[in-house]
Short mmCIF file of C-alpha atoms and ligand atoms in Angstrom, two decimals:
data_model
loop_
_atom_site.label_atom_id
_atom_site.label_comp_id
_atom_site.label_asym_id
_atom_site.label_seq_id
_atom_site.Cartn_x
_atom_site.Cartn_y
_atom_site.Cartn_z
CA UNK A 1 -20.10 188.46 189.85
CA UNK A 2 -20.85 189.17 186.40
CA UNK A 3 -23.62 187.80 184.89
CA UNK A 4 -23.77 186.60 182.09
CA UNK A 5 -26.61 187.22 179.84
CA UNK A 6 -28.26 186.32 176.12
CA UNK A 7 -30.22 183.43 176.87
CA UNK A 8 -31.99 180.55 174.43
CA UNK A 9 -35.41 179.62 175.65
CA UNK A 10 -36.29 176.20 175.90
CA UNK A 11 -36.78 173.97 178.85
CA UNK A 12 -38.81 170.99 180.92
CA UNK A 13 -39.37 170.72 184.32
CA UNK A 14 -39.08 167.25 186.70
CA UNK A 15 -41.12 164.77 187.89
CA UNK A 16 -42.52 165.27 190.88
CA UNK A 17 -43.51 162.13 193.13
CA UNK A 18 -47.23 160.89 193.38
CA UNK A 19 -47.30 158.62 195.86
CA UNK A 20 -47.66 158.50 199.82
CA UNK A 21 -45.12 157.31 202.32
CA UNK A 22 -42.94 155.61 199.30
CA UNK A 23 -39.91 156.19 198.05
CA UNK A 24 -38.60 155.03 194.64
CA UNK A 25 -35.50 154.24 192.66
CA UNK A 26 -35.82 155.05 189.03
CA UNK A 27 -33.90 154.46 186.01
CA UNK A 28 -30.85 153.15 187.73
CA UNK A 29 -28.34 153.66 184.39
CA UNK A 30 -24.90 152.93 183.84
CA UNK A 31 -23.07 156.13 184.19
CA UNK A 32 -23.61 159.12 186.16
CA UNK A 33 -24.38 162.40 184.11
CA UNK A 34 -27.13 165.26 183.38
CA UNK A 35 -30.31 164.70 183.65
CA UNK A 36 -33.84 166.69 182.29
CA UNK A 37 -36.91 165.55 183.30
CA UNK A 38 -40.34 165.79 182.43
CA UNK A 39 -43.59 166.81 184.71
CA UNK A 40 -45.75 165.66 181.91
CA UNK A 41 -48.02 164.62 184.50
CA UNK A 42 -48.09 166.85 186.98
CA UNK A 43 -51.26 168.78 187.30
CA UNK A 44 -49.60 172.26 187.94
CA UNK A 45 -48.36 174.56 185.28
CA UNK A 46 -46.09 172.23 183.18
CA UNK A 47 -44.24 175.05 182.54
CA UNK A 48 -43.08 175.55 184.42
CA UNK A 49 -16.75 181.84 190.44
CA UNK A 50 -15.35 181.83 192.51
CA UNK A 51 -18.44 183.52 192.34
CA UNK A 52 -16.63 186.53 191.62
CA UNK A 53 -16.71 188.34 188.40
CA UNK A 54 -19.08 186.15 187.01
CA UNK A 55 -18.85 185.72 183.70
CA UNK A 56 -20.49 187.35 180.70
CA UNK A 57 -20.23 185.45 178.41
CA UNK A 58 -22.76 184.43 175.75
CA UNK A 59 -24.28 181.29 175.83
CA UNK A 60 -26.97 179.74 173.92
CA UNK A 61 -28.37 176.53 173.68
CA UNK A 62 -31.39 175.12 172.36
CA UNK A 63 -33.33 172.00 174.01
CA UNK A 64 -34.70 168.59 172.02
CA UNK A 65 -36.38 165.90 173.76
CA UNK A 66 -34.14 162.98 173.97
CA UNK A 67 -34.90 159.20 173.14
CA UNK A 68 -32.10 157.65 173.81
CA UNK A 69 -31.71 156.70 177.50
CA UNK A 70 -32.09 152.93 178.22
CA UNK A 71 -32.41 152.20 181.71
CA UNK A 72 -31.30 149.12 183.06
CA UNK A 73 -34.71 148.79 185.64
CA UNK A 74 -36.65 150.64 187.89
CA UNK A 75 -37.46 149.89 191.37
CA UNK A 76 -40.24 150.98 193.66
CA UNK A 77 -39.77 150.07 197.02
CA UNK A 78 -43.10 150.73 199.02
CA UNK A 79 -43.02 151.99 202.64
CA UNK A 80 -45.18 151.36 205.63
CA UNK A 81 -44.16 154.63 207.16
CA UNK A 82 -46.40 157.82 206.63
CA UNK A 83 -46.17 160.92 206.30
CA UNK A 84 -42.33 161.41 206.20
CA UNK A 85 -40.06 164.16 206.76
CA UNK A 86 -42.34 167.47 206.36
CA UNK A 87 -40.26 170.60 205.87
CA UNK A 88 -42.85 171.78 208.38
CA UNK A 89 -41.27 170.10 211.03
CA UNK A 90 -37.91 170.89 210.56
CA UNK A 91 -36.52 168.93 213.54
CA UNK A 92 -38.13 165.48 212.28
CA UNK A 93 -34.70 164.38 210.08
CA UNK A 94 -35.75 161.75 207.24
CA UNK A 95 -37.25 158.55 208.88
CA UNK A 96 -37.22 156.85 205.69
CA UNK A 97 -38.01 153.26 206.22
CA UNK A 98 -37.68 150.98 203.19
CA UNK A 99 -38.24 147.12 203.46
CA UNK A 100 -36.36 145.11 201.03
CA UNK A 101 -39.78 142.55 200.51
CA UNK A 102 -41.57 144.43 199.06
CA UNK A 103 -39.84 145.55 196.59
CA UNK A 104 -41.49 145.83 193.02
CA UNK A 105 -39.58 145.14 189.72
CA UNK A 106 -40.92 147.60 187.03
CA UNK A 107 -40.76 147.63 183.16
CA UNK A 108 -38.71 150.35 182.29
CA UNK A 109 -39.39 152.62 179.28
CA UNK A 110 -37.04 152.88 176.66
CA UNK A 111 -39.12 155.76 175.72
CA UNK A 112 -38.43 159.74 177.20
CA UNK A 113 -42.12 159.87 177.86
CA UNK A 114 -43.34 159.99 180.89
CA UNK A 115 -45.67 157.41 182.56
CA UNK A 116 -48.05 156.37 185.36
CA UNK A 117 -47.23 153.89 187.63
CA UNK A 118 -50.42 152.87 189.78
CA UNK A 119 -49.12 150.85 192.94
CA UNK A 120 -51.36 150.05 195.58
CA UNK A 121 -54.32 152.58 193.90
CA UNK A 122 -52.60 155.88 194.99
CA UNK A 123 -49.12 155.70 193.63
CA UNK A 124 -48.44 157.32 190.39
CA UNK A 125 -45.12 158.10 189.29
CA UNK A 126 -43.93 160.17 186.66
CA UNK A 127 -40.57 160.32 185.11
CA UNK A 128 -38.29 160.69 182.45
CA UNK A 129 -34.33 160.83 183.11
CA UNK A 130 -32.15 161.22 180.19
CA UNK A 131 -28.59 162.28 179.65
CA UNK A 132 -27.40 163.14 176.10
CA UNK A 133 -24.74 160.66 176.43
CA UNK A 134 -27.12 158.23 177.36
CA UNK A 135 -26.19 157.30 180.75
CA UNK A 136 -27.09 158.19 184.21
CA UNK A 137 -28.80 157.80 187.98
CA UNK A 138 -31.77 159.29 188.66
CA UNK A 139 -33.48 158.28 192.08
CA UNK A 140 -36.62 159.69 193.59
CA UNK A 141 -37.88 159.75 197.02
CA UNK A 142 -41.41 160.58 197.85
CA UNK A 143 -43.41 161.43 201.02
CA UNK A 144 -45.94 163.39 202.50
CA UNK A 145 -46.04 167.09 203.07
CA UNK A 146 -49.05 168.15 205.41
CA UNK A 147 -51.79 170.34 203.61
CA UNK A 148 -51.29 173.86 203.47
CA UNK A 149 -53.36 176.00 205.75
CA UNK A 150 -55.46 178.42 203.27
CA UNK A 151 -56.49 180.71 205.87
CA UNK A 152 -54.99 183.87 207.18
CA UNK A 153 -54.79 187.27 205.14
CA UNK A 154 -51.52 189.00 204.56
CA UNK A 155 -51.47 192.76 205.59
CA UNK A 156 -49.07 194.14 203.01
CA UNK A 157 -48.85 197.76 202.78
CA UNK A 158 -45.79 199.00 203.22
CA UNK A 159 -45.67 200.49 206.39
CA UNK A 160 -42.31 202.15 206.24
CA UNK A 161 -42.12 205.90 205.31
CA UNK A 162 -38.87 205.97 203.34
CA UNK A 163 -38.75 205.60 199.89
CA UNK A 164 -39.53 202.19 198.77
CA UNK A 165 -40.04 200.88 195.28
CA UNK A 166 -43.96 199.23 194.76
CA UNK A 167 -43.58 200.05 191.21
CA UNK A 168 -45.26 197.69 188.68
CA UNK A 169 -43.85 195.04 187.43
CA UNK A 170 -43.37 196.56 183.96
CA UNK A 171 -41.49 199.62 185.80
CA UNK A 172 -39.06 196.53 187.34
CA UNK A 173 -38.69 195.52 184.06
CA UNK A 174 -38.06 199.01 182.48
CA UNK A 175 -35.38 199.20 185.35
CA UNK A 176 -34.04 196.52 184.21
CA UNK A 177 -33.33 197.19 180.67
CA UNK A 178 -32.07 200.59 181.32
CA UNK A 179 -29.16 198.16 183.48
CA UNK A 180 -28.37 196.47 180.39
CA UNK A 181 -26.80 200.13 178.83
CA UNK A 182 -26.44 202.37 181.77
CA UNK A 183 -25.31 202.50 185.08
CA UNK A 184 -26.61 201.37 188.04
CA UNK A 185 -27.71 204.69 189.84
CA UNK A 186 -26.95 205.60 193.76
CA UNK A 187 -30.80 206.25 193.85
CA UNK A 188 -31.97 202.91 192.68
CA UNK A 189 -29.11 201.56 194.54
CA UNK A 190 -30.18 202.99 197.88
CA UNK A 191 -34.02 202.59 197.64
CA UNK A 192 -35.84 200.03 199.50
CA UNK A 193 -37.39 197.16 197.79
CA UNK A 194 -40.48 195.69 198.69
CA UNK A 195 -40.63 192.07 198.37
CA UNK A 196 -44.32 192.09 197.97
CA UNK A 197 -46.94 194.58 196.51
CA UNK A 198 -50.03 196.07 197.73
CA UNK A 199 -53.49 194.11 197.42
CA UNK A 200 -54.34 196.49 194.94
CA UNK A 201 -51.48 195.79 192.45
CA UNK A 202 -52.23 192.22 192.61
CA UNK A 203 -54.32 190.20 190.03
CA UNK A 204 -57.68 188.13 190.63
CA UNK A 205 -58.21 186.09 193.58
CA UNK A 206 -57.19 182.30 193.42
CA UNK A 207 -60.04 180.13 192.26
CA UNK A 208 -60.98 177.22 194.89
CA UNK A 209 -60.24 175.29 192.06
CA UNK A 210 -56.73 176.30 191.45
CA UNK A 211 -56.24 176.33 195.35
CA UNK A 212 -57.85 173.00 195.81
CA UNK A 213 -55.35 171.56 192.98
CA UNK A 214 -52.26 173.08 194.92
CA UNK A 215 -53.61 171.77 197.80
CA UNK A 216 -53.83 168.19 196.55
CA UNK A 217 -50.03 168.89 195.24
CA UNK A 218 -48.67 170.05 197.92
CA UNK A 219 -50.28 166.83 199.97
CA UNK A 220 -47.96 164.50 197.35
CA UNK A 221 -44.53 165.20 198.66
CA UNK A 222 -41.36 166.04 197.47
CA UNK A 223 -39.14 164.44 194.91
CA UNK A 224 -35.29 163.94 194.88
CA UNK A 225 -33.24 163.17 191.77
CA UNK A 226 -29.37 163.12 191.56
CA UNK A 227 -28.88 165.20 188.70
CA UNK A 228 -24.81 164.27 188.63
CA UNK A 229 -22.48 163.63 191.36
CA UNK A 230 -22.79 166.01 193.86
CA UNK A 231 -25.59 167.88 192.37
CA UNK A 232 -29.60 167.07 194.06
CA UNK A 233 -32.37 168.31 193.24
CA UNK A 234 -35.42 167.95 196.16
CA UNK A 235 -38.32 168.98 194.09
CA UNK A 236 -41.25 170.10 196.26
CA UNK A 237 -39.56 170.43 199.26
CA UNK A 238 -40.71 173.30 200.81
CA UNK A 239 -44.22 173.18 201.72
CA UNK A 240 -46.35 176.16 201.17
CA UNK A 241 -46.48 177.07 204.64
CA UNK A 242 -42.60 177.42 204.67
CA UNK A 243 -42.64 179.08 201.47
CA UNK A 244 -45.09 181.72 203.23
CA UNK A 245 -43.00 182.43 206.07
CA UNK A 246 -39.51 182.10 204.07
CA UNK A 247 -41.21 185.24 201.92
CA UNK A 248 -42.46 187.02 205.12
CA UNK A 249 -39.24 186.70 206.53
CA UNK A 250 -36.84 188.51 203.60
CA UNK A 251 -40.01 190.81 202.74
CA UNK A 252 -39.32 192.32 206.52
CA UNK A 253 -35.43 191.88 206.09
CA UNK A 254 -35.58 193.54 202.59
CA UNK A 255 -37.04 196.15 204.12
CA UNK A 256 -34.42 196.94 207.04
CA UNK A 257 -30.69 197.92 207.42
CA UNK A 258 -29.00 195.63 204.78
CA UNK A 259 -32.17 194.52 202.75
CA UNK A 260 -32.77 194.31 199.33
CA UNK A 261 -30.96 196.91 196.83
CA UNK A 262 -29.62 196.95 192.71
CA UNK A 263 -26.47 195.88 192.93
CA UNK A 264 -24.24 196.51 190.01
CA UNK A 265 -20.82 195.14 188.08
CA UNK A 266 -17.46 197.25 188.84
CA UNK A 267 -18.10 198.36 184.56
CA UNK A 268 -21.13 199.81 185.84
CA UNK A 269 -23.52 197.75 184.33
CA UNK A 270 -26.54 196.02 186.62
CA UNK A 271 -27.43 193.06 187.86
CA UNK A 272 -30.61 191.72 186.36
CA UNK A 273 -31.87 191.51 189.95
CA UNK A 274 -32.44 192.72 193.67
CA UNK A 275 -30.20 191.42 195.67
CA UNK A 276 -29.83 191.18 200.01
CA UNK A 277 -27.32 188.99 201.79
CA UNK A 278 -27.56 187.69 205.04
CA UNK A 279 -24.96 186.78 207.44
CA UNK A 280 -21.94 188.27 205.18
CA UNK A 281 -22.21 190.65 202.64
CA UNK A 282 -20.89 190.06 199.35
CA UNK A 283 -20.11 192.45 196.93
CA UNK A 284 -20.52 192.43 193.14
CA UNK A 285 -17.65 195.04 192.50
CA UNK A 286 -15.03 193.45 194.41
CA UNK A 287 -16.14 190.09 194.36
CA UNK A 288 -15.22 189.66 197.83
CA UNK A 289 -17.29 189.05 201.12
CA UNK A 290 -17.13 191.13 203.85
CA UNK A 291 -18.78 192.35 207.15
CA UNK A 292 -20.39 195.66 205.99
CA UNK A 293 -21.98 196.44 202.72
CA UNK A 294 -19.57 199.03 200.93
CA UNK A 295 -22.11 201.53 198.82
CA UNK A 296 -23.54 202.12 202.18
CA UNK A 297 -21.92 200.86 205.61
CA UNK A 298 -24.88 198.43 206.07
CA UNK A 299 -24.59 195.12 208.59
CA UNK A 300 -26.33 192.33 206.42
CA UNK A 301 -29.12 190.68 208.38
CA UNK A 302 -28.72 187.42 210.43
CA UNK A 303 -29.95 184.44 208.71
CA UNK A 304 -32.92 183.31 210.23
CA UNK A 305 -32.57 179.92 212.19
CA UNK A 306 -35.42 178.34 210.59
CA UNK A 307 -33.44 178.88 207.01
CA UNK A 308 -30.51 176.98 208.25
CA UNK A 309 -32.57 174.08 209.60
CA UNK A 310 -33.90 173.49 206.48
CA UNK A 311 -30.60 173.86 204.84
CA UNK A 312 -29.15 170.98 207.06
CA UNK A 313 -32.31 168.83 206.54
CA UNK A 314 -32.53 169.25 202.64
CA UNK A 315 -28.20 167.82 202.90
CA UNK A 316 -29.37 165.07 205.43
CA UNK A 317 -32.00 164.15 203.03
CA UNK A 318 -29.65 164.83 199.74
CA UNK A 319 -26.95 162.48 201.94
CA UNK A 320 -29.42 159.69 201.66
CA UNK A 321 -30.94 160.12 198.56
CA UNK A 322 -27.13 159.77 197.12
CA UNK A 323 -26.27 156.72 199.64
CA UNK A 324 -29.73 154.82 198.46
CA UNK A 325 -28.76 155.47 194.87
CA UNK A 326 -25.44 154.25 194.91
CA UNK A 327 -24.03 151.14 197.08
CA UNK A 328 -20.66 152.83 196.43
CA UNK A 329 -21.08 156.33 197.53
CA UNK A 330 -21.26 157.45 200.76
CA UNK A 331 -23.30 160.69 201.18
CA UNK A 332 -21.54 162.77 202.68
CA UNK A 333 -18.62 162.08 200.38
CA UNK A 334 -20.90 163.66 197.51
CA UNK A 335 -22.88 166.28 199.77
CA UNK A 336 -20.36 167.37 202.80
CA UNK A 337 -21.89 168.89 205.80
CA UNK A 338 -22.17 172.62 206.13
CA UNK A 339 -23.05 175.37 208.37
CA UNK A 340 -24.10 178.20 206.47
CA UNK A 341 -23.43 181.35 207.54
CA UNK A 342 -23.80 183.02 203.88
CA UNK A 343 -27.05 183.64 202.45
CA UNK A 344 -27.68 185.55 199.26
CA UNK A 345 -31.12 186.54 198.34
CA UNK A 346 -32.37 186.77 194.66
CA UNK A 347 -35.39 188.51 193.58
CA UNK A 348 -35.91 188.13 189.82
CA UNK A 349 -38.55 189.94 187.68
CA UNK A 350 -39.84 188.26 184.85
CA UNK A 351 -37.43 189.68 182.63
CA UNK A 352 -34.44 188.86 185.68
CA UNK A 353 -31.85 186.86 184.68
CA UNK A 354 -28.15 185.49 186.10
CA UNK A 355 -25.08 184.51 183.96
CA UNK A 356 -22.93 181.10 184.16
CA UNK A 357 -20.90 181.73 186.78
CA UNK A 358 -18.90 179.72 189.31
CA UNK A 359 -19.24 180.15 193.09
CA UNK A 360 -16.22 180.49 194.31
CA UNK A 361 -15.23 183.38 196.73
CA UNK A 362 -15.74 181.49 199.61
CA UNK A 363 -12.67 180.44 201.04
CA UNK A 364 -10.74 178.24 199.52
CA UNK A 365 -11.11 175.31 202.12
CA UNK A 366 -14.62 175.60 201.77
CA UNK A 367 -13.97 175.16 198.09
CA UNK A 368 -11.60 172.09 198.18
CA UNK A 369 -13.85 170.12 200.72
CA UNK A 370 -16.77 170.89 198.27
CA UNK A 371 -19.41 172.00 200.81
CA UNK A 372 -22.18 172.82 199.21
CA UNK A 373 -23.98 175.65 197.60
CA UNK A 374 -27.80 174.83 199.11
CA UNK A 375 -30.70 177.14 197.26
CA UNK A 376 -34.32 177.66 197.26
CA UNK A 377 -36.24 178.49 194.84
CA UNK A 378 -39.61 180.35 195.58
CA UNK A 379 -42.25 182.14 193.25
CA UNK A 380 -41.93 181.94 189.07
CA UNK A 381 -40.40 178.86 187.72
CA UNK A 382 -36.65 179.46 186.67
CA UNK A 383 -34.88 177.58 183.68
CA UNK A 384 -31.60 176.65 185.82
CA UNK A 385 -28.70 176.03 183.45
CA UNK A 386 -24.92 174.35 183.93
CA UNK A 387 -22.45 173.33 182.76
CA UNK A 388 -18.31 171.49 183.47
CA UNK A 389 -16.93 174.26 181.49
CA UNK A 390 -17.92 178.32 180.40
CA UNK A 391 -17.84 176.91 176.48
CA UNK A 392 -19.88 173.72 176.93
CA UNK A 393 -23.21 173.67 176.09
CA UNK A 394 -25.20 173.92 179.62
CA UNK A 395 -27.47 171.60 180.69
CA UNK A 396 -30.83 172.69 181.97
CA UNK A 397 -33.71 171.88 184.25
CA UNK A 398 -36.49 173.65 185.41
CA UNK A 399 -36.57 175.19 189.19
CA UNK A 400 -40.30 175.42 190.64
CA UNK A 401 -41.45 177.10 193.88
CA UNK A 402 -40.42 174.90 196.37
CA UNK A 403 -37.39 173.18 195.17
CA UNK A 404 -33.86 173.03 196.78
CA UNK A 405 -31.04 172.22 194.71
CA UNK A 406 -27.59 171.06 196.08
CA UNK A 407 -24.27 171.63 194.64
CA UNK A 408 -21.10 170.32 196.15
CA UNK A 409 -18.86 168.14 195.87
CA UNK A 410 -17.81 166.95 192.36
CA UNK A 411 -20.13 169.68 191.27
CA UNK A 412 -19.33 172.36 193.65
CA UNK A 413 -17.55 174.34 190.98
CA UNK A 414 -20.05 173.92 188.29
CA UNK A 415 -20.80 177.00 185.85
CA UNK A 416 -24.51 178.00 186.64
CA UNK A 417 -27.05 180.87 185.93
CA UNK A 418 -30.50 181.30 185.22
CA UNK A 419 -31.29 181.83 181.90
CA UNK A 420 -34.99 183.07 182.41
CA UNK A 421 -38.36 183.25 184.50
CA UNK A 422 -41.06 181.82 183.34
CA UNK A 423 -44.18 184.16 183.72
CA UNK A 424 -46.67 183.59 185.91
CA UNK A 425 -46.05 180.16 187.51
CA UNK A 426 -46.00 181.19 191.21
CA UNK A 427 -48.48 178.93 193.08
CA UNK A 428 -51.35 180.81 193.50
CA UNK A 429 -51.59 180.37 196.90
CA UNK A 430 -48.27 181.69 197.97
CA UNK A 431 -48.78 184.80 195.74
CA UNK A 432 -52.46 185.16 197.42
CA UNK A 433 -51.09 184.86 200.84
CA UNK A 434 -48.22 186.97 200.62
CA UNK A 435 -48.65 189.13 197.61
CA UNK A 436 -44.98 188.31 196.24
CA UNK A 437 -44.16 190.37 193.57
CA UNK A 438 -44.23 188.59 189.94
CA UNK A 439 -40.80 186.75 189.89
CA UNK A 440 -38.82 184.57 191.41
CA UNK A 441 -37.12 184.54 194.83
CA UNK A 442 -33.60 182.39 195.51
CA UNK A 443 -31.69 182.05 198.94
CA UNK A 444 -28.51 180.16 198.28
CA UNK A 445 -26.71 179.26 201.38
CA UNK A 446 -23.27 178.78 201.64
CA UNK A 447 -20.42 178.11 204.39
CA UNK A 448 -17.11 180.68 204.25
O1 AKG B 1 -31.13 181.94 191.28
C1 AKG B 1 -30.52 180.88 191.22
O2 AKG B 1 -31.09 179.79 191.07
C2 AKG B 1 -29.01 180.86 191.27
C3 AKG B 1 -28.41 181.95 192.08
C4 AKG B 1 -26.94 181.90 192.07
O3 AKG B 1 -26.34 181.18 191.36
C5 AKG B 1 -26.18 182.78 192.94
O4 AKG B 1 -26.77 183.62 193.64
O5 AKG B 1 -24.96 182.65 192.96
FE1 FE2 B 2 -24.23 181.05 191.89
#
């Protein structure tokens, strides 16, 4: 797994859906391809290889808004049910429930902008899909997420008396750099690391403004766009509340037998973040998985149950986003079924960062039936890149607390990595409930 690193900035987030108990089809277009989107409108921070050796290699690209898409129409089919499919209540699969009447035929935009859409007084979408090549689907679903509870303090001192790292974020950085010469040393690869950081390290209290504005977008739903066959994105899909617990959960896990370490390449370099994995290990220097961790004899950490139901709910709900898009593609064709029993858990500084790369040391019938690579993204906004090949230029698109992207399929072999964090785009909440670190955490879930 090496990661590759040198990095372009530039980058856009996604639209992410306004209305209540809807669900849309937008810019239905004549070929399948890339797509970047804009969150123009949304309220919150706009800014938001086998995986074995992964590879190193430089790659740079730059960004330009693009005017050239020309989609064919837009539908918005309106709902009567409410309140759909809550990642809070993981056993209540997607009831979407369309009818055909009442559907509504919109203008589409020839334009990348984004725009409102006022249906019915509380639907407004926004969205821009565009593919350099000019063609290709982009669907959203929307529904309702229940408010996020606001109470309850988070008790985060660390309470264990071995040595664990609470260090500022600028000493995570300096650690950091001093990977990008040196070598990753047994002591840094040994120590514990804290997921979150004492009250006292953290910044000012959320405003009730900010929290009443996360509130309000955590109440709109999530969004679901087929970026290219057998690649979804489910913007907005955790709630807050699951994003809580998901960080409660691998702060305790980091903390134990098999948590959260540096890893580092077999050339001795490091990885440009902490890493834990649950059900299997995997191992940077050989590239391989296994049932201990080699530096030092560790069992990983079951996955948590709750983490796999939302993996399987996030592909039922990827399954029908891809089936409503396309009369011709059946779901699971594009986004297989899988039981994960692989997680790998990312923590990125703000300075963290993860080469193109290709998943691919999961075994090799995993591989050929493309089951997919499901992963969350929680914390600081990531600019996600990828690309067909390790020379193209990569496509990107903006990963916000909440999201789960899905890769399998046609795109289970894709080249990926994160080219940077953006600072300071955790949702205040989260960060004031939990006191995550400044970064970004990923679980990506896979099936052996
Ligand atoms: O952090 C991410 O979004 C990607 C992580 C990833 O590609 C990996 O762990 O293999
Ligand atoms: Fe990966």
């Amino acid at each position: 797994m090496n990661h590759g690193e040198g990095w372009s900035s530039g980058g856009r987030g996604g639209p992410r859906g306004r209305s209540q108990a809807s669900w849309q089809i937008v810019n239905r277009q004549k070929s399948e391809s890339h797509v970047t989107v804009d969150r123009s409108l949304d309220e919150s921070s706009g800014n938001r290889g086998g995986r074995g050796l992964r590879g190193r290699g430089r790659c740079t690209q730059s960004w330009s808004p693009r005017n050239n898409n020309s989609p064919e129409q837009v539908y918005v089919k309106k709902s009567s049910q409410d309140g759909l499919c809550s990642t809070k209540q993981p056993d209540e699969v997607a009831a979407f429930k369309c009818s055909g009447d009442d559907k509504v035929l919109l203008q589409p935009s020839a334009s990348s902008n984004s725009k409102n859409i006022n249906l019915s007084g509380d639907l407004s979408v926004s969205r821009e899909c565009e593919d350099k090549n000019g063609g290709r689907v982009s669907c959203y679903l929307v529904n309702k997420m229940e408010d996020v509870s606001l109470s309850g303090q988070v008790s985060v001192s660390s309470t264990s008396d071995r040595n664990v790292e609470i260090s500022s974020v600028e000493d995570q950085d300096e650690a950091h750099k001093s990977g990008d010469v040196g070598n990753a040393s047994d002591d840094r690869n040994t120590r514990l690391f804290d997921l979150c950081v004492e009250k006292k390290v953290m910044g000012l209290k959320a405003s009730s403004l900010q929290l009443n504005r996360e509130k309000r977008r955590a109440a709109k739903g999530y969004s679901g766009i087929v970026v290219r066959p057998g690649m979804v994105l489910l913007q907005n899909y955790l709630s807050l509340n699951d994003q809580v617990m998901i960080v409660k959960k691998c702060r305790e896990l980091g903390l134990g037998e098999g948590g959260f370490y540096q890893p580092g390449y077999r050339d001795g370099a490091s990885c440009h973040l902490k890493m834990m994995c649950l059900g299997k290990n995997w191992d940077p220097q050989t590239s391989r998985y296994g049932d201990t961790r080699p530096h030092d004899g560790s069992v990983p950490p079951k996955i948590p149950a709750e983490f796999n139901q939302f993996v399987q709910k996030a592909i039922k709900d990827s399954q029908f986003l891809v089936a409503t898009s396309s009369k011709k593609t059946k779901g699971e064709d594009e986004i297989p079924c899988m039981s994960p029993d692989i997680c790998i858990a990312n923590f990125y500084t703000s300075t963290g960062r993860l080469g193109l790369h290709q998943d691919k040391d999961e075994s090799s019938k995993s591989i050929q039936k493309g089951l997919p690579v499901v992963s969350f993204s929680i914390g600081s906004s990531a600019e996600f890149v990828y690309c067909d090949q390790m020379n193209d230029k990569p496509e990107k698109v903006v990963l916000h607390s909440g999201d789960v992207l899905l890769f399998g399929g046609k795109s289970r072999n894709v080249f990926h990595g994160v080219q940077s964090i953006i600072k300071d785009t955790a949702p205040p909440v989260l960060v004031q409930e939990t006191s995550l670190r400044p970064g970004r955490l990923n679980l990506t879930f896979r099936q052996y």
